[in-house]
Amino acid sequence: MGVWWAPAVRVLVLQAAWALGGGQVRYSVPEEAKAGTVVGRLAQDLGLEAGEAEARRLRLVAQGRRASVEVSGASGALVVSSRLDREELCGKSAPCALRLEVLVERPLRVFHVELEVTDINDNAPLFPVNEEALNIAESSVPGSRFPLEGASDADTGANAQLSYALSPTEHFSLEHQGNKDQSASLALVLTKPLDRESVAVHRLVLTASDGGRPPLTGTVELVISVLDVNDNAPQFNQSVYKVEVLEGSEPGSVLLTLSATDLDEGFNSNIMYLFGRHVTTKVKEMLTIDENRGEIRLRGKLDYEEMDSYEITVEARDKGSPPLSGHCKVVVEVLDVNDNAPEVWVTSLSVPVPEDAAVGTVVALLSVSDRDSGANGRVRCAVWPASPFGLVATFAGSYSLVLREALDRERVAEYEVEVRAEDGGAPPLRASRGVRVPVSDVNDNAPAFAQAVYTVLARENNAAGAELARLWARDPDEAGNGRVSYSVAEGGGGAVSGGVWRSASSYVSVDAESGRLWALQPLDYEELQVLQFEVRAVDAGEPPLCGNATVQLFVVDENDNAPALLPPAGGGPGPGAAGEAASGPGSGALWAWAAWGAPAGQVVAKIRAVDADSGYNAWLRYELWEPRGKGPFRVGLYSGEVSTARALEEADGPRQRLVVVVRDHGEPARSVTATLSVSLVEGAEAALAAAGSSGPGLRAAAGAEGDAAAAAAASANVWLVVAICAVSSLFLLAVVLYGASRWAPRAAVLSGPGPATLVCASEVGSWSYSQRQSRSLCVTDGAGKSDLMVFSPNFPPPPGPASESGCAGKEPSVSLFASGMNLRRERCPPQWELV
């Protein structure tokens, strides 16, 4: 049993060690190694026992090119099978690493092996040509530099570091700036002036040596011709131009513009730009130069994988005779472009996802790959939006899309998840794959009204069945879970009407489907001002959920009540004044006395009226209808007091008939009329009539004839008494009459039963509130100029103690201002006085 388990344990230990070690074996072998050279003990390094390499078929996987190494079947060693040439395999790239895949069967495993081929000094420096001809003007001064084409070495590292030496000469020296970069400047420097007549041609040997051990060398012969006359050659503003360009750039793009100057004048200073004589045909197919402007343009498509840099010699030649030239080197470096984007596939998808799914639920499986290698092939994956889903890496190139947050279908019913993959290139390439994840619904939301309290205004006298408002409750669930029905909650509110409590369902109803609130009967403001109740919304889920909202229904007053005249107030008037009376809610016939000679402003009578409406609809105004113009009487616009407009004269006649119209401020206004008959008598008669009256001073007249008869009888009696008094005590009567007329009060006080409240006018237009049922009115000397009005209650107070004391424990503190009416209503009917 232990023997059977041993191989399995070794395989598990090998897999664990392989996972911890990164899954890769690295070897190094020098180039040009002989066939059969052992590179490494591959089977042993992979953890295989002796003899397992052949049993488990350890072998290399072909990579599309001929492999230069192979696995020895018996020993499992990695050996060289054919010539390894680092320059052929990797060119100038360093280091040169070959990536191999090793396959082991039973069980099947794939391993990555990296084989680095190290460089040896097997390539000598090589000049582009064996002989290079130079033309140098004899007028060249010492220190003049003449660029030379350097050698190239196919090796890398120290084996490619070149040094140069020039054969002995007294006229020239060699200048080499830097020995690590093969594109560094190499120039021939003139140390001694030339004399064409003595030496027309100088032949020198330039030797290049690399840094290998032993070093290898290459030579080129320099043939220098000394020119005459045109002694200024064009000069570039820099000796080496470097430019970087991305592979795949569009043909026609300008890479750089060269600039050279010539100190000569005229024709000798005209410069044209040319590629050097040693520029290859491949370079000319890829690049072109403008002879006049010096622009180097891209002609073909650059491919970094074919060539990563171009070194070009450019000549600036003047048009002198003979022409002189300046030289520079242009190094074009091709930048690699990450041209393979990652690829993403969805291998499995489990939808829809219920909104109550647990965190960690796997929604989809994905696979990601990139055909590039190195940094360009390393892929990073992310999910967008970042929540509520996330990616979990299962193994190389495979991911799980899992739920990381709780779902809410009412907030988001469906997710468009985008899996984004990005490689490590510069710039990186990206790919994405969209995954549609719908969310299924559960009944987890109760219906919710848009607002907790609805305020509804309804005009009184509305028709039965009239729509008052539309209520709407939102349930974000779908199907039956979001289907809402409405109803008025049982016991959810009501109001007192006529002293009897009535539920809200007797006034209003709500449509179960639409939420339309409509009236079951006409509303009367005088009976019902505010109705508060609850409306319930229930969904059709299982189990059903519900929500409530409070509705406050305010009945808006309409001007549907005309003013009504009040009966006379208790008590009699004082001298020179009259009481008040009314014959009912319609027009009334009233009468009063006034003394001849009464001054202007003397109050004769007071008309009292009430309106069952409220607000402006109950704000009453009093106007004289007849007579118009300069009559002897006038009526207070808001007080209803009838007073003398001027001193009364005998020419005014024994009797004045006044028609007073009482109107409210409603739209349209409603009114009632009162007819007041004022009898004009002597002051003493008026006083006696007032004293002898047992009822109110202002009485209702039965008709015009009855009035006249009563006035005539009263007048005869008065004159008889006056005659007797005149005979007996003429002097005393004269004194009494004089004192009465001199000290008589100039204002009348009308009062009723109960404690009196004195209200005096100060400024027109202010409102005050009183809850007492009886009032006293004081009119000062300025009453003729101030509008003093007393607004009676909207409707008569109920009998009993409440009429005397008002609302028990309810001391009102409400004011109405003419500029803006702010009113707080109490439970009992308010009484308003406008001062």
GROMACS .gro file of C-alpha atoms in nm, residues 498-752:
model
  255
  498GLY     CA    1  -7.387   6.879   1.344
  499GLY     CA    2  -7.264   6.744   1.676
  500VAL     CA    3  -7.244   6.386   1.537
  501TRP     CA    4  -6.920   6.203   1.461
  502ARG     CA    5  -6.907   6.075   1.103
  503SER     CA    6  -6.634   5.859   0.955
  504ALA     CA    7  -6.431   5.976   0.657
  505SER     CA    8  -6.579   5.701   0.438
  506SER     CA    9  -6.916   5.879   0.451
  507TYR     CA   10  -6.763   6.187   0.287
  508VAL     CA   11  -6.502   6.054   0.045
  509SER     CA   12  -6.397   5.740  -0.137
  510VAL     CA   13  -6.084   5.633  -0.321
  511ASP     CA   14  -6.066   5.429  -0.642
  512ALA     CA   15  -5.889   5.100  -0.570
  513GLU     CA   16  -5.686   5.099  -0.894
  514SER     CA   17  -5.623   5.462  -0.987
  515GLY     CA   18  -5.604   5.619  -0.639
  516ARG     CA   19  -5.855   5.887  -0.748
  517LEU     CA   20  -6.008   6.056  -0.441
  518TRP     CA   21  -6.366   6.168  -0.501
  519ALA     CA   22  -6.646   6.313  -0.291
  520LEU     CA   23  -6.950   6.104  -0.199
  521GLN     CA   24  -7.165   6.410  -0.118
  522PRO     CA   25  -7.147   6.789  -0.147
  523LEU     CA   26  -6.935   6.953   0.123
  524ASP     CA   27  -7.058   7.243   0.333
  525TYR     CA   28  -6.795   7.471   0.483
  526GLU     CA   29  -7.036   7.588   0.752
  527GLU     CA   30  -7.070   7.229   0.874
  528LEU     CA   31  -6.723   7.085   0.797
  529GLN     CA   32  -6.397   7.276   0.767
  530VAL     CA   33  -6.130   7.003   0.799
  531LEU     CA   34  -6.150   6.629   0.737
  532GLN     CA   35  -5.845   6.416   0.821
  533PHE     CA   36  -5.822   6.048   0.735
  534GLU     CA   37  -5.577   5.777   0.623
  535VAL     CA   38  -5.549   5.607   0.284
  536ARG     CA   39  -5.391   5.263   0.265
  537ALA     CA   40  -5.198   5.118  -0.030
  538VAL     CA   41  -5.150   4.738  -0.045
  539ASP     CA   42  -4.949   4.544  -0.305
  540ALA     CA   43  -5.038   4.202  -0.447
  541GLY     CA   44  -4.723   4.025  -0.329
  542GLU     CA   45  -4.704   3.718  -0.111
  543PRO     CA   46  -4.718   3.813   0.170
  544PRO     CA   47  -4.868   4.153   0.082
  545LEU     CA   48  -4.703   4.471   0.209
  546CYS     CA   49  -4.880   4.799   0.273
  547GLY     CA   50  -4.819   5.172   0.332
  548ASN     CA   51  -5.030   5.456   0.466
  549ALA     CA   52  -5.067   5.828   0.399
  550THR     CA   53  -5.262   6.093   0.588
  551VAL     CA   54  -5.498   6.317   0.390
  552GLN     CA   55  -5.599   6.654   0.529
  553LEU     CA   56  -5.902   6.776   0.336
  554PHE     CA   57  -5.966   7.149   0.383
  555VAL     CA   58  -6.306   7.276   0.267
  556VAL     CA   59  -6.271   7.617   0.101
  557ASP     CA   60  -6.550   7.859   0.175
  558GLU     CA   61  -6.774   7.983  -0.106
  559ASN     CA   62  -6.989   8.295  -0.083
  560ASP     CA   63  -7.314   8.103  -0.057
  561ASN     CA   64  -7.468   8.292   0.238
  562ALA     CA   65  -7.609   8.642   0.212
  563PRO     CA   66  -7.578   8.883   0.508
  564ALA     CA   67  -7.860   8.863   0.763
  565LEU     CA   68  -7.981   9.152   0.980
  566LEU     CA   69  -7.962   9.093   1.355
  567PRO     CA   70  -8.240   9.175   1.605
  568PRO     CA   71  -8.206   9.488   1.819
  569ALA     CA   72  -7.949   9.484   2.096
  570GLY     CA   73  -8.078   9.493   2.456
  571GLY     CA   74  -8.115   9.825   2.641
  572GLY     CA   75  -8.230  10.163   2.520
  573PRO     CA   76  -8.037  10.439   2.363
  574GLY     CA   77  -7.938  10.756   2.529
  575PRO     CA   78  -8.061  11.096   2.439
  576GLY     CA   79  -8.032  11.191   2.079
  577ALA     CA   80  -7.958  10.833   1.972
  578ALA     CA   81  -8.154  10.534   1.859
  579GLY     CA   82  -8.138  10.162   1.907
  580GLU     CA   83  -8.129   9.897   1.633
  581ALA     CA   84  -8.358   9.623   1.508
  582ALA     CA   85  -8.403   9.383   1.220
  583SER     CA   86  -8.692   9.198   1.078
  584GLY     CA   87  -8.506   8.880   0.974
  585PRO     CA   88  -8.259   8.762   0.718
  586GLY     CA   89  -8.426   8.959   0.438
  587SER     CA   90  -8.477   9.332   0.417
  588GLY     CA   91  -8.587   9.505   0.738
  589ALA     CA   92  -8.789   9.820   0.829
  590LEU     CA   93  -8.636  10.021   1.114
  591TRP     CA   94  -8.710  10.355   1.278
  592ALA     CA   95  -8.530  10.598   1.503
  593TRP     CA   96  -8.553  10.958   1.639
  594ALA     CA   97  -8.320  11.248   1.576
  595ALA     CA   98  -8.336  11.597   1.727
  596TRP     CA   99  -8.336  11.908   1.514
  597GLY     CA  100  -8.018  12.099   1.554
  598ALA     CA  101  -7.815  11.782   1.627
  599PRO     CA  102  -7.452  11.847   1.531
  600ALA     CA  103  -7.271  11.663   1.248
  601GLY     CA  104  -7.143  11.326   1.355
  602GLN     CA  105  -7.430  11.254   1.594
  603VAL     CA  106  -7.500  10.876   1.591
  604VAL     CA  107  -7.865  10.818   1.519
  605ALA     CA  108  -7.886  10.441   1.482
  606LYS     CA  109  -7.675  10.130   1.420
  607ILE     CA  110  -7.746   9.858   1.166
  608ARG     CA  111  -7.633   9.512   1.280
  609ALA     CA  112  -7.585   9.222   1.037
  610VAL     CA  113  -7.407   8.885   1.027
  611ASP     CA  114  -7.281   8.655   0.746
  612ALA     CA  115  -7.253   8.278   0.796
  613ASP     CA  116  -6.952   8.266   0.560
  614SER     CA  117  -6.595   8.341   0.668
  615GLY     CA  118  -6.307   8.560   0.561
  616TYR     CA  119  -6.377   8.810   0.289
  617ASN     CA  120  -6.709   8.640   0.224
  618ALA     CA  121  -6.817   8.748   0.576
  619TRP     CA  122  -6.658   9.094   0.571
  620LEU     CA  123  -6.955   9.332   0.551
  621ARG     CA  124  -6.980   9.689   0.432
  622TYR     CA  125  -7.273   9.931   0.475
  623GLU     CA  126  -7.382  10.184   0.213
  624LEU     CA  127  -7.672  10.426   0.179
  625TRP     CA  128  -7.885  10.360  -0.121
  626GLU     CA  129  -8.123  10.647  -0.091
  627PRO     CA  130  -8.109  10.938  -0.072
  628ARG     CA  131  -7.795  11.012  -0.260
  629GLY     CA  132  -7.594  11.331  -0.279
  630LYS     CA  133  -7.596  11.578   0.011
  631GLY     CA  134  -7.841  11.406   0.240
  632PRO     CA  135  -7.842  11.487   0.614
  633PHE     CA  136  -7.733  11.135   0.712
  634ARG     CA  137  -7.451  10.896   0.636
  635VAL     CA  138  -7.364  10.541   0.736
  636GLY     CA  139  -7.024  10.405   0.851
  637LEU     CA  140  -6.876  10.190   0.572
  638TYR     CA  141  -6.783   9.904   0.808
  639SER     CA  142  -6.947  10.002   1.140
  640GLY     CA  143  -7.309  10.028   1.021
  641GLU     CA  144  -7.361  10.339   1.237
  642VAL     CA  145  -7.604  10.591   1.095
  643SER     CA  146  -7.495  10.943   1.193
  644THR     CA  147  -7.572  11.300   1.091
  645ALA     CA  148  -7.368  11.429   0.801
  646ARG     CA  149  -7.448  11.790   0.899
  647ALA     CA  150  -7.661  11.980   1.146
  648LEU     CA  151  -8.029  11.893   1.105
  649GLU     CA  152  -8.265  12.171   0.999
  650GLU     CA  153  -8.642  12.212   0.983
  651ALA     CA  154  -8.612  12.214   0.604
  652ASP     CA  155  -8.517  11.847   0.622
  653GLY     CA  156  -8.877  11.766   0.705
  654PRO     CA  157  -9.030  11.570   0.992
  655ARG     CA  158  -8.909  11.237   0.866
  656GLN     CA  159  -8.623  11.086   0.663
  657ARG     CA  160  -8.640  10.747   0.497
  658LEU     CA  161  -8.299  10.577   0.452
  659VAL     CA  162  -8.227  10.254   0.261
  660VAL     CA  163  -7.905  10.082   0.384
  661VAL     CA  164  -7.749   9.810   0.169
  662VAL     CA  165  -7.533   9.555   0.354
  663ARG     CA  166  -7.290   9.372   0.119
  664ASP     CA  167  -7.017   9.117   0.175
  665HIS     CA  168  -6.682   9.103  -0.010
  666GLY     CA  169  -6.743   8.771  -0.183
  667GLU     CA  170  -6.726   8.699  -0.554
  668PRO     CA  171  -7.000   8.763  -0.653
  669ALA     CA  172  -7.107   8.978  -0.362
  670ARG     CA  173  -7.435   8.908  -0.176
  671SER     CA  174  -7.639   9.175  -0.002
  672VAL     CA  175  -7.942   9.257   0.213
  673THR     CA  176  -8.124   9.591   0.255
  674ALA     CA  177  -8.263   9.762   0.561
  675THR     CA  178  -8.507  10.056   0.555
  676LEU     CA  179  -8.454  10.307   0.835
  677SER     CA  180  -8.717  10.574   0.909
  678VAL     CA  181  -8.574  10.864   1.112
  679SER     CA  182  -8.827  11.101   1.276
  680LEU     CA  183  -8.697  11.455   1.323
  681VAL     CA  184  -8.830  11.608   1.649
  682GLU     CA  185  -8.735  11.867   1.902
  683GLY     CA  186  -8.462  11.775   2.141
  684ALA     CA  187  -8.698  11.746   2.437
  685GLU     CA  188  -8.940  11.528   2.244
  686ALA     CA  189  -8.661  11.302   2.140
  687ALA     CA  190  -8.547  11.273   2.501
  688LEU     CA  191  -8.899  11.197   2.626
  689ALA     CA  192  -8.958  10.950   2.347
  690ALA     CA  193  -8.636  10.779   2.435
  691ALA     CA  194  -8.724  10.776   2.805
  692GLY     CA  195  -9.076  10.645   2.748
  693SER     CA  196  -8.975  10.361   2.524
  694SER     CA  197  -8.969  10.030   2.709
  695GLY     CA  198  -8.796   9.839   2.434
  696PRO     CA  199  -8.508   9.927   2.210
  697GLY     CA  200  -8.482  10.279   2.077
  698LEU     CA  201  -8.502  10.159   1.717
  699ARG     CA  202  -8.825   9.977   1.636
  700ALA     CA  203  -8.953   9.787   1.340
  701ALA     CA  204  -9.221   9.973   1.144
  702ALA     CA  205  -9.529   9.791   1.026
  703GLY     CA  206  -9.573  10.017   0.724
  704ALA     CA  207  -9.566  10.376   0.606
  705GLU     CA  208  -9.918  10.456   0.734
  706GLY     CA  209  -9.861  10.301   1.077
  707ASP     CA  210  -9.541  10.498   1.113
  708ALA     CA  211  -9.708  10.827   1.031
  709ALA     CA  212  -9.993  10.765   1.278
  710ALA     CA  213  -9.758  10.671   1.558
  711ALA     CA  214  -9.540  10.973   1.487
  712ALA     CA  215  -9.843  11.209   1.488
  713ALA     CA  216  -9.976  11.071   1.820
  714ALA     CA  217  -9.638  11.090   1.980
  715SER     CA  218  -9.592  11.443   1.856
  716ALA     CA  219  -9.934  11.560   1.998
  717ASN     CA  220  -9.857  11.407   2.337
  718VAL     CA  221  -9.518  11.563   2.345
  719TRP     CA  222  -9.651  11.907   2.259
  720LEU     CA  223  -9.919  11.879   2.530
  721VAL     CA  224  -9.660  11.794   2.794
  722VAL     CA  225  -9.439  12.074   2.669
  723ALA     CA  226  -9.724  12.327   2.695
  724ILE     CA  227  -9.804  12.224   3.054
  725CYS     CA  228  -9.440  12.237   3.150
  726ALA     CA  229  -9.404  12.577   2.983
  727VAL     CA  230  -9.693  12.724   3.179
  728SER     CA  231  -9.580  12.585   3.514
  729SER     CA  232  -9.206  12.623   3.494
  730LEU     CA  233  -9.099  12.801   3.179
  731PHE     CA  234  -8.788  12.936   3.332
  732LEU     CA  235  -8.681  12.610   3.492
  733LEU     CA  236  -8.742  12.424   3.168
  734ALA     CA  237  -8.538  12.677   2.979
  735VAL     CA  238  -8.249  12.626   3.217
  736VAL     CA  239  -8.279  12.248   3.198
  737LEU     CA  240  -8.296  12.256   2.819
  738TYR     CA  241  -7.995  12.484   2.801
  739GLY     CA  242  -7.792  12.261   3.033
  740ALA     CA  243  -7.897  11.949   2.845
  741SER     CA  244  -7.804  12.092   2.507
  742ARG     CA  245  -7.475  12.229   2.639
  743TRP     CA  246  -7.349  11.921   2.824
  744ALA     CA  247  -7.511  11.640   2.631
  745PRO     CA  248  -7.265  11.353   2.538
  746ARG     CA  249  -7.148  11.351   2.176
  747ALA     CA  250  -7.131  10.977   2.142
  748ALA     CA  251  -7.376  10.696   2.194
  749VAL     CA  252  -7.291  10.377   2.376
  750LEU     CA  253  -7.467  10.063   2.273
  751SER     CA  254  -7.433   9.764   2.499
  752GLY     CA  255  -7.574   9.424   2.548
   0.00000   0.00000   0.00000
